Amino acid sequence: MYAACGDIGFAGQVFDEMTERDVVSWSSMIAAYVTSKQPLNALSVFLDMKQAKEKPNSVTLVSLLSVCSHLVKIKMGESIHSYILTSDIKLDVSLATALIGMYATCGYIEKALLIFNSMNNRNLQSWTIMISGLAENGHGEEAISLFYKMEDLGFTPDTISFSGILSACSHLGLVEKGQRLFDQMVNLYKIQPTMEHYGCMADMFGRAGMIEEAYHVLKTMPMEPNSIILRSFISAYKNHGSRVSFDDNLVKLLLKIEPDLGSNYVISANMSSVSGYWREEDDVRAAMKGKGLKKVTGHSWLQDNRHSS
DNA sequence: GTAGGGTTAG
């Protein structure tokens, strides 16, 4: 419950104090770490579970396969797969979907397809993960046709399905198709676009060299663009150039929201030649302020002066 | 029966 409420630390504390653990409490704890994006901790709990001679069931394995995906551990994923085949654990829709996700994120797209095609029942998640997996592995066309096939079968794509398909369009340079799908998502399916969707659209325009259109997405999206979107746009601007001058505020914003990432300062320096900005280094100073970062001489803030304030 | 799975961006 604490895990579900987002308090992973307290969940771990409760778990540590438990004297009687069963497969459900072990699995809950592993799942909690997966949800909190702490796959190494999830793995460590699983190792403890093995030590305690508790047998994993299909719920445990779904979470563990997700760990394999996050850490790109194909060997571990394969061994879970063979464990399933030799055990009496039933390969249900969720478990098969988790296997597809694991193989796809590890780059084994044929294996993912093999499992997908052999499934009797598929749900929205199975379709979505297969579509995204194809897109991710450079099979954008197949991803798009699978998306339409899924719609034909009566599945209603959700926000995550659209993230996957828009990303496929972006990678393929299919600007019109991407715009049409985005429009469908909003007007037909009444799905509110998220940061991810705007990011895909901006990235799609940027890659295609449509810098003004990409900039328009950044300026009109209803939330502040995150660092990934900003970097994607800046890089597109650098690669393609534009008749409109570069907006220095984007770099300022990048340094503001992510002052601890050193490579952002490289980007900032590179863009100075494009925009003539950086003369006073004000933005660097502003970004370092309150972060305990101290510029001593020249390049030295990149070294470990953080705690010397 | 409890617990679980899917997404993007240089």
mmCIF file of C-alpha atoms (C1' of nucleotides) in Angstrom:
data_model
loop_
_atom_site.group_PDB
_atom_site.id
_atom_site.type_symbol
_atom_site.label_atom_id
_atom_site.label_comp_id
_atom_site.label_asym_id
_atom_site.label_seq_id
_atom_site.Cartn_x
_atom_site.Cartn_y
_atom_site.Cartn_z
ATOM 1 C CA MET A 1 0.000 0.000 0.000
ATOM 2 C CA TYR A 2 2.776 2.423 0.866
ATOM 3 C CA ALA A 3 4.378 1.520 -2.410
ATOM 4 C CA ALA A 4 1.137 2.291 -4.222
ATOM 5 C CA CYS A 5 1.028 5.648 -2.473
ATOM 6 C CA GLY A 6 4.450 6.458 -3.826
ATOM 7 C CA ASP A 7 6.332 6.136 -0.590
ATOM 8 C CA ILE A 8 8.813 3.504 -1.627
ATOM 9 C CA GLY A 9 11.122 4.196 1.282
ATOM 10 C CA PHE A 10 8.444 3.468 3.812
ATOM 11 C CA ALA A 11 7.292 0.420 1.880
ATOM 12 C CA GLY A 12 10.833 -0.928 2.099
ATOM 13 C CA GLN A 13 10.926 -0.239 5.809
ATOM 14 C CA VAL A 14 7.690 -2.098 6.439
ATOM 15 C CA PHE A 15 8.943 -4.946 4.292
ATOM 16 C CA ASP A 16 12.215 -5.166 6.202
ATOM 17 C CA GLU A 17 10.344 -5.421 9.462
ATOM 18 C CA MET A 18 8.093 -8.216 8.284
ATOM 19 C CA THR A 19 8.858 -11.507 9.882
ATOM 20 C CA GLU A 20 6.638 -13.649 7.709
ATOM 21 C CA ARG A 21 6.992 -12.989 4.051
ATOM 22 C CA ASP A 22 5.141 -14.854 1.372
ATOM 23 C CA VAL A 23 5.254 -14.817 -2.377
ATOM 24 C CA VAL A 24 2.800 -11.905 -2.422
ATOM 25 C CA SER A 25 4.820 -9.641 -0.151
ATOM 26 C CA TRP A 26 8.031 -10.460 -2.009
ATOM 27 C CA SER A 27 6.374 -9.782 -5.343
ATOM 28 C CA SER A 28 4.820 -6.567 -4.090
ATOM 29 C CA MET A 29 8.179 -5.280 -2.987
ATOM 30 C CA ILE A 30 9.821 -6.181 -6.280
ATOM 31 C CA ALA A 31 6.988 -4.563 -8.211
ATOM 32 C CA ALA A 32 7.219 -1.469 -6.032
ATOM 33 C CA TYR A 33 10.860 -0.983 -6.968
ATOM 34 C CA VAL A 34 10.079 -1.527 -10.632
ATOM 35 C CA THR A 35 7.342 1.106 -10.492
ATOM 36 C CA SER A 36 9.699 3.519 -8.762
ATOM 37 C CA LYS A 37 12.240 2.985 -11.535
ATOM 38 C CA GLN A 38 14.742 1.302 -9.240
ATOM 39 C CA PRO A 39 15.396 -1.923 -11.146
ATOM 40 C CA LEU A 40 18.609 -2.721 -9.280
ATOM 41 C CA ASN A 41 16.793 -2.650 -5.971
ATOM 42 C CA ALA A 42 14.087 -4.860 -7.450
ATOM 43 C CA LEU A 43 16.761 -7.307 -8.523
ATOM 44 C CA SER A 44 18.348 -7.269 -5.116
ATOM 45 C CA VAL A 45 15.014 -8.094 -3.457
ATOM 46 C CA PHE A 46 14.586 -10.976 -5.881
ATOM 47 C CA LEU A 47 18.004 -12.346 -4.953
ATOM 48 C CA ASP A 48 16.980 -12.206 -1.301
ATOM 49 C CA MET A 49 13.783 -13.970 -2.240
ATOM 50 C CA LYS A 50 15.725 -16.757 -3.898
ATOM 51 C CA GLN A 51 17.947 -16.995 -0.852
ATOM 52 C CA ALA A 52 14.834 -17.357 1.286
ATOM 53 C CA LYS A 53 13.793 -20.262 -0.963
ATOM 54 C CA GLU A 54 10.557 -18.575 -1.942
ATOM 55 C CA LYS A 55 9.420 -19.615 -5.402
ATOM 56 C CA PRO A 56 8.498 -16.855 -7.856
ATOM 57 C CA ASN A 57 5.124 -17.065 -9.564
ATOM 58 C CA SER A 58 3.904 -15.431 -12.739
ATOM 59 C CA VAL A 59 3.375 -12.066 -11.040
ATOM 60 C CA THR A 60 6.936 -12.048 -9.749
ATOM 61 C CA LEU A 61 8.248 -12.927 -13.175
ATOM 62 C CA VAL A 62 6.354 -10.147 -14.925
ATOM 63 C CA SER A 63 8.114 -7.629 -12.709
ATOM 64 C CA LEU A 64 11.446 -9.344 -13.179
ATOM 65 C CA LEU A 65 11.100 -9.264 -16.941
ATOM 66 C CA SER A 66 10.506 -5.567 -16.645
ATOM 67 C CA VAL A 67 13.783 -5.357 -14.716
ATOM 68 C CA CYS A 68 15.496 -7.150 -17.593
ATOM 69 C CA SER A 69 14.062 -4.622 -20.018
ATOM 70 C CA HIS A 70 15.203 -1.642 -17.988
ATOM 71 C CA LEU A 71 18.696 -3.031 -17.519
ATOM 72 C CA VAL A 72 18.840 -4.665 -20.977
ATOM 73 C CA LYS A 73 19.724 -8.026 -19.484
ATOM 74 C CA ILE A 74 18.966 -10.492 -22.253
ATOM 75 C CA LYS A 75 20.704 -13.443 -20.576
ATOM 76 C CA MET A 76 18.595 -13.039 -17.472
ATOM 77 C CA GLY A 77 15.487 -12.584 -19.599
ATOM 78 C CA GLU A 78 16.224 -15.742 -21.551
ATOM 79 C CA SER A 79 16.755 -17.711 -18.392
ATOM 80 C CA ILE A 80 13.403 -16.500 -17.059
ATOM 81 C CA HIS A 81 11.848 -17.572 -20.341
ATOM 82 C CA SER A 82 13.270 -21.074 -20.114
ATOM 83 C CA TYR A 83 12.336 -21.236 -16.455
ATOM 84 C CA ILE A 84 8.729 -20.533 -17.438
ATOM 85 C CA LEU A 85 8.814 -23.234 -20.092
ATOM 86 C CA THR A 86 10.128 -25.852 -17.685
ATOM 87 C CA SER A 87 7.971 -24.855 -14.729
ATOM 88 C CA ASP A 88 4.233 -25.226 -14.375
ATOM 89 C CA ILE A 89 3.733 -21.473 -14.585
ATOM 90 C CA LYS A 90 1.107 -20.623 -17.142
ATOM 91 C CA LEU A 91 2.150 -18.287 -19.913
ATOM 92 C CA ASP A 92 -0.802 -15.926 -19.619
ATOM 93 C CA VAL A 93 -1.348 -12.706 -21.560
ATOM 94 C CA SER A 94 0.535 -10.568 -19.055
ATOM 95 C CA LEU A 95 3.525 -12.839 -18.888
ATOM 96 C CA ALA A 96 3.709 -13.227 -22.652
ATOM 97 C CA THR A 97 3.469 -9.452 -23.012
ATOM 98 C CA ALA A 98 6.270 -8.972 -20.533
ATOM 99 C CA LEU A 99 8.383 -11.444 -22.529
ATOM 100 C CA ILE A 100 7.685 -9.546 -25.741
ATOM 101 C CA GLY A 101 8.739 -6.331 -24.032
ATOM 102 C CA MET A 102 11.916 -7.878 -22.735
ATOM 103 C CA TYR A 103 12.956 -9.317 -26.102
ATOM 104 C CA ALA A 104 12.028 -6.135 -27.959
ATOM 105 C CA THR A 105 13.910 -3.758 -25.657
ATOM 106 C CA CYS A 106 16.935 -6.020 -25.756
ATOM 107 C CA GLY A 107 16.878 -5.847 -29.550
ATOM 108 C CA TYR A 108 15.617 -9.386 -30.236
ATOM 109 C CA ILE A 109 12.674 -8.269 -32.317
ATOM 110 C CA GLU A 110 12.202 -11.602 -34.128
ATOM 111 C CA LYS A 111 11.801 -13.441 -30.842
ATOM 112 C CA ALA A 112 9.350 -10.800 -29.685
ATOM 113 C CA LEU A 113 7.344 -11.240 -32.894
ATOM 114 C CA LEU A 114 7.420 -15.013 -32.540
ATOM 115 C CA ILE A 115 5.789 -14.797 -29.139
ATOM 116 C CA PHE A 116 3.358 -12.116 -30.253
ATOM 117 C CA ASN A 117 2.224 -14.164 -33.231
ATOM 118 C CA SER A 118 1.783 -17.294 -31.164
ATOM 119 C CA MET A 119 -0.563 -15.656 -28.659
ATOM 120 C CA ASN A 120 -4.214 -16.684 -28.684
ATOM 121 C CA ASN A 121 -5.333 -13.689 -26.714
ATOM 122 C CA ARG A 122 -3.820 -10.267 -26.911
ATOM 123 C CA ASN A 123 -4.824 -7.150 -25.066
ATOM 124 C CA LEU A 124 -4.068 -3.500 -25.668
ATOM 125 C CA GLN A 125 -0.772 -3.742 -23.835
ATOM 126 C CA SER A 126 0.385 -6.659 -25.980
ATOM 127 C CA TRP A 127 -0.342 -4.703 -29.139
ATOM 128 C CA THR A 128 1.206 -1.527 -27.818
ATOM 129 C CA ILE A 129 4.432 -3.120 -26.732
ATOM 130 C CA MET A 130 4.789 -4.920 -30.047
ATOM 131 C CA ILE A 131 4.148 -1.705 -31.975
ATOM 132 C CA SER A 132 6.640 0.270 -29.910
ATOM 133 C CA GLY A 133 9.160 -2.544 -30.083
ATOM 134 C CA LEU A 134 8.984 -2.590 -33.869
ATOM 135 C CA ALA A 135 9.311 1.184 -34.050
ATOM 136 C CA GLU A 136 12.251 1.172 -31.667
ATOM 137 C CA ASN A 137 14.098 -1.442 -33.680
ATOM 138 C CA GLY A 138 13.837 0.381 -36.975
ATOM 139 C CA HIS A 139 10.711 -1.333 -38.317
ATOM 140 C CA GLY A 140 8.541 1.756 -38.459
ATOM 141 C CA GLU A 141 6.431 0.625 -41.406
ATOM 142 C CA GLU A 142 5.531 -2.619 -39.677
ATOM 143 C CA ALA A 143 4.765 -0.695 -36.520
ATOM 144 C CA ILE A 144 2.327 1.526 -38.359
ATOM 145 C CA SER A 145 0.572 -1.309 -40.138
ATOM 146 C CA LEU A 146 0.267 -3.172 -36.842
ATOM 147 C CA PHE A 147 -1.286 -0.071 -35.309
ATOM 148 C CA TYR A 148 -3.956 0.032 -38.015
ATOM 149 C CA LYS A 149 -4.524 -3.694 -37.678
ATOM 150 C CA MET A 150 -5.056 -3.242 -33.976
ATOM 151 C CA GLU A 151 -7.616 -0.511 -34.615
ATOM 152 C CA ASP A 152 -9.374 -2.736 -37.176
ATOM 153 C CA LEU A 153 -9.708 -5.426 -34.551
ATOM 154 C CA GLY A 154 -11.585 -3.006 -32.352
ATOM 155 C CA PHE A 155 -8.914 -2.065 -29.861
ATOM 156 C CA THR A 156 -8.966 1.564 -28.790
ATOM 157 C CA PRO A 157 -5.434 2.942 -28.736
ATOM 158 C CA ASP A 158 -4.641 4.819 -25.557
ATOM 159 C CA THR A 159 -2.122 7.486 -24.680
ATOM 160 C CA ILE A 160 0.787 5.053 -24.612
ATOM 161 C CA SER A 161 -0.149 3.457 -27.930
ATOM 162 C CA PHE A 162 -0.029 6.904 -29.490
ATOM 163 C CA SER A 163 3.367 7.651 -27.982
ATOM 164 C CA GLY A 164 4.692 4.558 -29.704
ATOM 165 C CA ILE A 165 3.148 5.226 -33.078
ATOM 166 C CA LEU A 166 4.054 8.923 -33.117
ATOM 167 C CA SER A 167 7.606 7.985 -32.330
ATOM 168 C CA ALA A 168 7.595 5.595 -35.270
ATOM 169 C CA CYS A 169 6.420 8.414 -37.549
ATOM 170 C CA SER A 170 9.108 10.677 -36.187
ATOM 171 C CA HIS A 171 11.866 8.172 -36.895
ATOM 172 C CA LEU A 172 10.544 7.478 -40.373
ATOM 173 C CA GLY A 173 10.168 11.143 -41.231
ATOM 174 C CA LEU A 174 6.455 10.636 -41.890
ATOM 175 C CA VAL A 175 5.370 14.121 -40.990
ATOM 176 C CA GLU A 176 1.895 14.138 -42.566
ATOM 177 C CA LYS A 177 1.038 10.746 -41.125
ATOM 178 C CA GLY A 178 2.221 11.841 -37.715
ATOM 179 C CA GLN A 179 0.141 15.002 -37.891
ATOM 180 C CA ARG A 180 -2.914 13.022 -38.943
ATOM 181 C CA LEU A 181 -2.468 10.557 -36.077
ATOM 182 C CA PHE A 182 -1.969 13.337 -33.557
ATOM 183 C CA ASP A 183 -5.128 14.972 -34.817
ATOM 184 C CA GLN A 184 -6.978 11.649 -34.573
ATOM 185 C CA MET A 185 -5.773 11.142 -31.050
ATOM 186 C CA VAL A 186 -7.082 14.506 -29.924
ATOM 187 C CA ASN A 187 -10.282 14.787 -31.944
ATOM 188 C CA LEU A 188 -11.391 11.206 -32.456
ATOM 189 C CA TYR A 189 -10.151 9.477 -29.340
ATOM 190 C CA LYS A 190 -10.346 12.573 -27.140
ATOM 191 C CA ILE A 191 -6.978 11.853 -25.592
ATOM 192 C CA GLN A 192 -5.276 14.809 -23.972
ATOM 193 C CA PRO A 193 -1.740 15.057 -25.374
ATOM 194 C CA THR A 194 1.014 14.659 -22.813
ATOM 195 C CA MET A 195 4.585 15.899 -22.712
ATOM 196 C CA GLU A 196 5.564 12.715 -24.547
ATOM 197 C CA HIS A 197 3.238 13.404 -27.449
ATOM 198 C CA TYR A 198 4.372 16.988 -27.846
ATOM 199 C CA GLY A 199 7.922 15.733 -27.631
ATOM 200 C CA CYS A 200 7.339 13.290 -30.475
ATOM 201 C CA MET A 201 5.768 16.002 -32.620
ATOM 202 C CA ALA A 202 8.549 18.510 -31.984
ATOM 203 C CA ASP A 203 11.124 15.818 -32.646
ATOM 204 C CA MET A 204 9.340 14.786 -35.826
ATOM 205 C CA PHE A 205 9.343 18.320 -37.220
ATOM 206 C CA GLY A 206 12.885 18.924 -36.059
ATOM 207 C CA ARG A 207 14.273 15.823 -37.728
ATOM 208 C CA ALA A 208 12.483 16.729 -40.915
ATOM 209 C CA GLY A 209 14.148 20.132 -40.862
ATOM 210 C CA MET A 210 10.869 21.911 -40.184
ATOM 211 C CA ILE A 211 12.373 24.096 -37.493
ATOM 212 C CA GLU A 212 9.618 26.689 -37.376
ATOM 213 C CA GLU A 213 6.982 24.019 -36.910
ATOM 214 C CA ALA A 214 9.030 22.372 -34.164
ATOM 215 C CA TYR A 215 9.474 25.709 -32.457
ATOM 216 C CA HIS A 216 5.770 26.311 -32.699
ATOM 217 C CA VAL A 217 5.125 23.054 -30.810
ATOM 218 C CA LEU A 218 7.502 24.116 -28.049
ATOM 219 C CA LYS A 219 5.907 27.524 -27.728
ATOM 220 C CA THR A 220 2.297 26.400 -27.807
ATOM 221 C CA MET A 221 2.377 23.204 -25.749
ATOM 222 C CA PRO A 222 0.507 23.770 -22.494
ATOM 223 C CA MET A 223 3.384 22.706 -20.266
ATOM 224 C CA GLU A 224 7.013 23.752 -19.997
ATOM 225 C CA PRO A 225 9.100 21.560 -22.330
ATOM 226 C CA ASN A 226 11.411 19.169 -20.517
ATOM 227 C CA SER A 227 15.132 18.824 -21.085
ATOM 228 C CA ILE A 228 14.799 16.028 -23.624
ATOM 229 C CA ILE A 229 12.550 18.085 -25.860
ATOM 230 C CA LEU A 230 14.803 21.125 -25.520
ATOM 231 C CA ARG A 231 17.913 19.150 -26.442
ATOM 232 C CA SER A 232 16.146 17.555 -29.360
ATOM 233 C CA PHE A 233 15.100 20.949 -30.699
ATOM 234 C CA ILE A 234 18.506 22.537 -30.177
ATOM 235 C CA SER A 235 20.184 19.702 -31.992
ATOM 236 C CA ALA A 236 17.678 19.918 -34.863
ATOM 237 C CA TYR A 237 18.326 23.640 -35.100
ATOM 238 C CA LYS A 238 22.047 23.005 -35.226
ATOM 239 C CA ASN A 239 21.712 20.336 -37.896
ATOM 240 C CA HIS A 240 19.287 22.129 -40.148
ATOM 241 C CA GLY A 241 19.552 25.795 -39.365
ATOM 242 C CA SER A 242 16.645 28.098 -39.934
ATOM 243 C CA ARG A 243 15.749 31.498 -41.258
ATOM 244 C CA VAL A 244 14.410 32.458 -37.868
ATOM 245 C CA SER A 245 17.070 33.280 -35.317
ATOM 246 C CA PHE A 246 17.755 30.962 -32.436
ATOM 247 C CA ASP A 247 15.826 31.575 -29.246
ATOM 248 C CA ASP A 248 18.392 31.884 -26.450
ATOM 249 C CA ASN A 249 15.704 31.374 -23.873
ATOM 250 C CA LEU A 250 15.613 27.696 -24.715
ATOM 251 C CA VAL A 251 19.199 27.236 -23.598
ATOM 252 C CA LYS A 252 18.537 29.291 -20.508
ATOM 253 C CA LEU A 253 15.581 27.115 -19.695
ATOM 254 C CA LEU A 254 17.632 23.961 -20.257
ATOM 255 C CA LEU A 255 20.272 25.144 -17.795
ATOM 256 C CA LYS A 256 17.590 26.158 -15.362
ATOM 257 C CA ILE A 257 15.771 22.853 -15.257
ATOM 258 C CA GLU A 258 18.832 20.630 -15.463
ATOM 259 C CA PRO A 259 21.811 22.549 -14.036
ATOM 260 C CA ASP A 260 23.632 19.427 -12.876
ATOM 261 C CA LEU A 261 24.150 17.865 -16.275
ATOM 262 C CA GLY A 262 27.546 18.907 -17.525
ATOM 263 C CA SER A 263 26.820 18.230 -21.185
ATOM 264 C CA ASN A 264 24.141 20.918 -21.141
ATOM 265 C CA TYR A 265 26.917 23.469 -20.690
ATOM 266 C CA VAL A 266 28.619 22.106 -23.776
ATOM 267 C CA ILE A 267 25.398 22.553 -25.718
ATOM 268 C CA SER A 268 25.095 26.043 -24.312
ATOM 269 C CA ALA A 269 28.629 26.923 -25.361
ATOM 270 C CA ASN A 270 28.066 25.493 -28.832
ATOM 271 C CA MET A 271 24.930 27.507 -29.317
ATOM 272 C CA SER A 272 26.681 30.685 -28.343
ATOM 273 C CA SER A 273 28.377 30.734 -31.719
ATOM 274 C CA VAL A 274 24.983 30.393 -33.350
ATOM 275 C CA SER A 275 23.225 33.062 -31.388
ATOM 276 C CA GLY A 276 25.970 35.299 -30.085
ATOM 277 C CA TYR A 277 24.728 34.612 -26.626
ATOM 278 C CA TRP A 278 26.907 33.768 -23.612
ATOM 279 C CA ARG A 279 28.979 36.896 -23.616
ATOM 280 C CA GLU A 280 28.466 37.535 -19.942
ATOM 281 C CA GLU A 281 28.104 33.974 -18.707
ATOM 282 C CA ASP A 282 25.198 35.233 -16.679
ATOM 283 C CA ASP A 283 23.125 32.206 -17.359
ATOM 284 C CA VAL A 284 25.778 29.829 -16.140
ATOM 285 C CA ARG A 285 26.168 31.820 -12.977
ATOM 286 C CA ALA A 286 22.433 31.919 -12.481
ATOM 287 C CA ALA A 287 22.173 28.186 -13.009
ATOM 288 C CA MET A 288 24.960 27.454 -10.539
ATOM 289 C CA LYS A 289 23.526 29.686 -7.911
ATOM 290 C CA GLY A 290 21.847 27.843 -5.103
ATOM 291 C CA LYS A 291 23.276 24.561 -6.340
ATOM 292 C CA GLY A 292 26.423 24.865 -4.288
ATOM 293 C CA LEU A 293 28.359 24.989 -7.515
ATOM 294 C CA LYS A 294 31.249 27.333 -7.485
ATOM 295 C CA LYS A 295 33.250 28.466 -10.409
ATOM 296 C CA VAL A 296 36.817 28.834 -9.243
ATOM 297 C CA THR A 297 38.826 29.356 -12.360
ATOM 298 C CA GLY A 298 38.072 28.743 -15.984
ATOM 299 C CA HIS A 299 36.656 25.292 -16.499
ATOM 300 C CA SER A 300 36.863 24.205 -12.908
ATOM 301 C CA TRP A 301 33.191 24.040 -12.034
ATOM 302 C CA LEU A 302 33.113 20.763 -13.852
ATOM 303 C CA GLN A 303 35.405 19.367 -11.212
ATOM 304 C CA ASP A 304 34.311 18.493 -7.765
ATOM 305 C CA ASN A 305 33.849 21.840 -6.100
ATOM 306 C CA ARG A 306 30.301 21.110 -5.257
ATOM 307 C CA HIS A 307 30.630 20.771 -1.537
ATOM 308 C CA SER A 308 33.173 23.472 -0.925
ATOM 309 C CA SER A 309 30.814 26.418 -1.399
ATOM 310 C "C1'" DG B 1 -7.668 -14.256 -3.771
ATOM 311 C "C1'" DT B 2 -3.769 -10.904 -2.486
ATOM 312 C "C1'" DA B 3 0.618 -8.520 -6.207
ATOM 313 C "C1'" DG B 4 1.880 -7.612 -11.872
ATOM 314 C "C1'" DG B 5 2.730 -5.925 -17.522
ATOM 315 C "C1'" DG B 6 2.919 -1.393 -22.174
ATOM 316 C "C1'" DT B 7 5.583 4.651 -24.429
ATOM 317 C "C1'" DT B 8 8.658 8.560 -26.605
ATOM 318 C "C1'" DA B 9 13.074 12.375 -27.320
ATOM 319 C "C1'" DG B 10 20.510 13.659 -29.911
#
